[in-house]
Amino acid sequence: MSGAFYDLHLHSCLSPCGDNDMTPNNIANMAVLNGLQIIALTDHNSCKNCPAILKAAQELPLTVIPGMELCTSEEVHVVCLFYSLAEAMAFDAYVHEKLPDIQNRPDIFGEQRILDEQDNLIGTEPKLLINAADISVMDLKELSRQFHMLCFPAHIDKDSNSIIANLGWIPDECAFTAVEIAHVENIEPYRQQYPNIRPMRVVTDSDAHYLWDIAEAVRTLPVDPAHPEQLLDLLQSAAG
Ligand SMILES: [Zn+2]
Ligand SMILES: [Zn+2]
């Protein structure tokens, strides 16, 4: 098996600071043009554009995994990926309740646009999605079981909103089986410095907020691109 070209961390126009051109169809088509085979849509604290992009990708040679980039109460970003859209939307509702009641400022953060599969505007999210939800990283092990999701700490080598920057280490109690490292050259130094990363799977994603930032076909995971559950299972298994 040659593997699947992937990018598991992408933001749509629903995310604060997500470009309005990051529509479900534009993201899916750009991913195909770039040669990607599996992507995940991971807006900040919301899955509400996942239904549209899953439908938009149906006729394309592309698999889309419903996801979210959760901001925990520690202001740590965690990528959450789901086996099904129904489970993603259940988690979306759970997180929405746990967000502070602070309204979006469209002049600063954009409209937080919710689109349908033809990229028509069907709503906007009134709550500001960039805030921390009242969910601790320590809750994620149990929530992963409850919502049948796979979570990994995002961009652990960044200075802000990363588990290492904010907590100083990756607590073993979180039971993470994978991590995202933004810059490939940091993988070995981080494995050296934080030994509990060594058995974890490491992914590198674009974290794109603009179409031109979506990854090229450079990194693969050894899974069948037609079977996203294989990717989720792989990221939950110990690295060889
Ligand atoms: Zn982030
Ligand atoms: Zn992100």
Coordinates of C-alpha atoms and ligand atoms in Angstrom, one line a residue:
M1 CA 0.0 0.0 0.0
S2 CA 1.5 3.3 -1.0
G3 CA -0.6 5.4 1.4
A4 CA -2.8 8.4 1.2
F5 CA -1.7 12.0 0.8
Y6 CA -3.4 13.9 3.6
D7 CA -4.0 17.3 5.3
L8 CA -5.9 16.9 8.5
H9 CA -6.1 20.5 9.7
L10 CA -8.0 23.0 7.5
H11 CA -10.2 25.9 8.3
S12 CA -13.2 27.2 6.4
C13 CA -14.9 30.6 6.2
L14 CA -16.7 29.5 9.5
S15 CA -13.5 30.0 11.5
P16 CA -12.5 33.4 12.9
C17 CA -9.9 34.7 10.4
G18 CA -10.8 31.9 7.9
D19 CA -10.8 33.5 4.4
N20 CA -14.2 33.8 2.8
D21 CA -12.8 31.9 -0.2
M22 CA -12.4 28.9 2.1
T23 CA -15.8 27.5 1.0
P24 CA -16.6 23.8 1.1
N25 CA -16.3 23.5 -2.7
N26 CA -13.1 25.6 -3.0
I27 CA -11.4 23.6 -0.3
A28 CA -12.4 20.2 -1.7
N29 CA -11.4 21.2 -5.3
M30 CA -8.1 22.8 -4.2
A31 CA -7.3 19.6 -2.2
V32 CA -7.9 17.5 -5.3
L33 CA -5.8 19.9 -7.5
N34 CA -3.0 19.6 -4.9
G35 CA -3.2 15.8 -5.2
L36 CA -4.5 15.2 -1.7
Q37 CA -6.6 12.1 -1.0
I38 CA -7.8 12.6 2.6
I39 CA -8.5 15.9 4.3
A40 CA -10.3 16.9 7.5
L41 CA -12.2 20.1 8.0
T42 CA -11.3 21.4 11.5
D43 CA -12.9 24.8 12.2
H44 CA -12.3 26.4 15.6
N45 CA -14.8 24.9 18.0
S46 CA -17.4 24.1 15.3
C47 CA -18.3 21.3 12.9
K48 CA -21.1 23.3 11.2
N49 CA -19.5 23.4 7.7
C50 CA -18.7 19.6 7.8
P51 CA -22.1 18.6 6.4
A52 CA -21.5 20.8 3.3
I53 CA -18.0 19.7 2.6
L54 CA -18.8 16.1 2.9
K55 CA -21.5 16.5 0.3
A56 CA -19.4 18.7 -1.9
A57 CA -16.7 16.1 -2.0
Q58 CA -19.0 13.2 -2.8
E59 CA -18.3 13.2 -6.6
L60 CA -14.6 14.0 -6.2
P61 CA -11.7 11.6 -5.7
L62 CA -11.3 12.9 -2.2
T63 CA -12.3 11.6 1.3
V64 CA -13.3 14.2 3.9
I65 CA -13.2 13.5 7.6
P66 CA -15.5 15.6 9.8
G67 CA -13.4 17.4 12.4
M68 CA -12.9 20.3 14.7
E69 CA -10.0 22.2 16.3
L70 CA -11.1 22.5 19.9
C71 CA -9.7 25.2 22.1
T72 CA -9.7 23.8 25.6
S73 CA -10.0 25.6 28.9
E74 CA -6.2 25.7 29.0
E75 CA -6.2 27.5 25.6
V76 CA -4.7 24.4 24.1
H77 CA -5.7 23.6 20.5
V78 CA -6.6 20.0 19.9
V79 CA -7.6 18.5 16.5
C80 CA -10.7 16.2 16.9
L81 CA -11.6 13.8 14.1
F82 CA -14.8 11.8 13.9
Y83 CA -15.8 8.4 12.5
S84 CA -19.2 9.8 11.5
L85 CA -20.8 13.1 10.7
A86 CA -23.5 12.4 13.3
E87 CA -20.9 12.0 16.0
A88 CA -19.2 15.2 14.9
M89 CA -22.5 17.2 15.0
A90 CA -23.2 15.8 18.5
F91 CA -19.8 17.0 19.7
D92 CA -20.4 20.3 17.9
A93 CA -23.6 20.8 20.0
Y94 CA -21.7 19.8 23.2
V95 CA -18.9 22.2 22.6
H96 CA -21.2 25.1 21.6
E97 CA -22.8 24.9 25.1
K98 CA -19.4 25.0 26.6
L99 CA -18.3 28.2 24.8
P100 CA -18.6 31.5 26.7
D101 CA -21.5 33.6 25.7
I102 CA -19.4 36.2 23.8
Q103 CA -20.7 37.4 20.5
N104 CA -18.6 37.4 17.3
R105 CA -17.2 40.8 16.0
P106 CA -17.6 40.3 12.3
D107 CA -15.5 43.5 11.6
I108 CA -12.5 41.8 13.3
F109 CA -13.0 38.0 12.9
G110 CA -15.2 37.8 9.8
E111 CA -18.8 36.6 9.6
Q112 CA -18.2 32.9 10.7
R113 CA -20.1 31.8 7.6
I114 CA -22.1 28.5 7.5
L115 CA -22.6 27.3 3.9
D116 CA -24.4 24.5 2.1
E117 CA -22.9 22.1 -0.4
Q118 CA -23.3 24.6 -3.2
D119 CA -21.4 27.2 -1.1
N120 CA -24.6 29.2 -0.5
L121 CA -24.7 31.1 2.7
I122 CA -27.2 29.5 5.0
G123 CA -26.3 31.1 8.3
T124 CA -23.6 32.7 10.5
E125 CA -22.4 31.6 13.9
P126 CA -23.2 34.3 16.4
K127 CA -20.9 33.1 19.2
L128 CA -17.3 33.9 18.8
L129 CA -15.6 30.6 18.0
I130 CA -12.0 31.6 18.9
N131 CA -12.6 31.5 22.7
A132 CA -11.7 28.6 25.0
A133 CA -14.5 26.1 25.7
D134 CA -15.1 25.0 29.2
I135 CA -13.5 21.6 28.5
S136 CA -10.1 20.5 29.9
V137 CA -7.5 18.5 28.0
M138 CA -7.9 16.1 30.9
D139 CA -11.6 15.5 29.8
L140 CA -10.6 14.4 26.3
K141 CA -9.9 10.8 27.0
E142 CA -13.4 10.3 28.3
L143 CA -15.0 12.5 25.6
S144 CA -13.2 10.5 22.9
R145 CA -14.9 7.4 24.1
Q146 CA -18.2 9.1 24.4
F147 CA -18.2 10.8 21.0
H148 CA -16.1 8.1 19.2
M149 CA -13.5 10.6 18.2
L150 CA -9.7 10.7 17.8
C151 CA -7.9 13.7 19.3
F152 CA -4.4 14.9 18.9
P153 CA -2.7 18.1 20.2
A154 CA -2.3 20.6 17.4
H155 CA 0.9 22.3 16.3
I156 CA 2.8 21.4 19.5
D157 CA 5.9 23.2 18.3
K158 CA 4.1 26.6 18.1
D159 CA 4.5 29.3 20.7
S160 CA 0.8 29.8 21.3
N161 CA -2.2 27.6 21.8
S162 CA 0.0 24.5 21.9
I163 CA 0.0 22.0 24.7
I164 CA 3.7 22.2 25.3
A165 CA 3.7 26.0 25.2
N166 CA 0.8 26.2 27.6
L167 CA 1.3 23.2 29.9
G168 CA 5.0 22.6 29.5
W169 CA 4.6 18.9 28.6
I170 CA 2.0 16.4 27.3
P171 CA 0.4 14.8 30.3
D172 CA 0.3 11.0 30.1
E173 CA -3.2 11.1 31.6
C174 CA -4.5 12.5 28.3
A175 CA -3.5 9.2 26.7
F176 CA -2.8 10.9 23.3
T177 CA -1.7 8.5 20.7
A178 CA -0.8 11.1 18.0
V179 CA 0.5 14.7 17.9
E180 CA 0.7 17.3 15.2
I181 CA 4.1 19.0 14.7
A182 CA 3.8 22.0 12.4
H183 CA 7.4 22.0 11.1
V184 CA 8.8 18.6 10.0
E185 CA 12.3 19.7 11.1
N186 CA 11.0 19.8 14.7
I187 CA 9.9 16.1 14.8
E188 CA 13.3 14.7 16.0
P189 CA 14.2 17.4 18.5
Y190 CA 10.7 17.2 20.0
R191 CA 11.0 13.4 20.2
Q192 CA 14.3 13.8 22.0
Q193 CA 13.1 16.4 24.4
Y194 CA 9.7 14.9 25.2
P195 CA 10.1 11.1 25.3
N196 CA 6.4 10.4 25.7
I197 CA 6.0 11.5 22.1
R198 CA 8.2 8.7 20.8
P199 CA 5.4 6.0 20.7
M200 CA 2.9 8.5 19.2
R201 CA 2.1 8.9 15.5
V202 CA 3.2 12.3 14.2
V203 CA 1.3 14.2 11.6
T204 CA 2.1 17.5 9.9
D205 CA -0.8 19.5 8.5
S206 CA -1.2 22.9 6.8
D207 CA -3.6 24.6 9.3
A208 CA -4.7 26.5 6.2
H209 CA -6.9 29.6 6.6
Y210 CA -6.4 30.5 3.0
L211 CA -6.7 28.3 -0.2
W212 CA -3.1 28.8 -1.2
D213 CA -1.9 27.4 2.2
I214 CA -3.6 24.0 1.7
A215 CA -0.9 21.2 1.7
E216 CA 0.6 19.8 -1.5
A217 CA 0.8 16.0 -1.9
V218 CA 4.0 15.5 0.1
R219 CA 3.1 13.5 3.2
T220 CA 1.3 10.2 3.3
L221 CA -0.2 7.9 5.9
P222 CA -0.2 4.2 5.2
V223 CA -4.0 3.8 4.8
D224 CA -6.5 3.2 1.9
P225 CA -7.8 6.7 1.1
A226 CA -11.2 5.3 0.5
H227 CA -11.4 4.1 4.1
P228 CA -11.0 7.1 6.5
E229 CA -11.7 4.8 9.5
Q230 CA -8.3 3.2 8.7
L231 CA -6.7 6.6 9.2
L232 CA -8.5 7.1 12.6
D233 CA -7.6 3.6 13.7
L234 CA -3.9 4.1 12.7
L235 CA -3.6 7.3 14.7
Q236 CA -4.9 5.4 17.7
S237 CA -2.4 2.7 17.4
A238 CA 1.2 2.9 18.6
A239 CA 3.8 3.9 16.1
G240 CA 6.1 1.1 15.0
Ligands
ZN1 ZN -4.5 26.1 16.3
ZN2 ZN -6.0 25.6 13.1

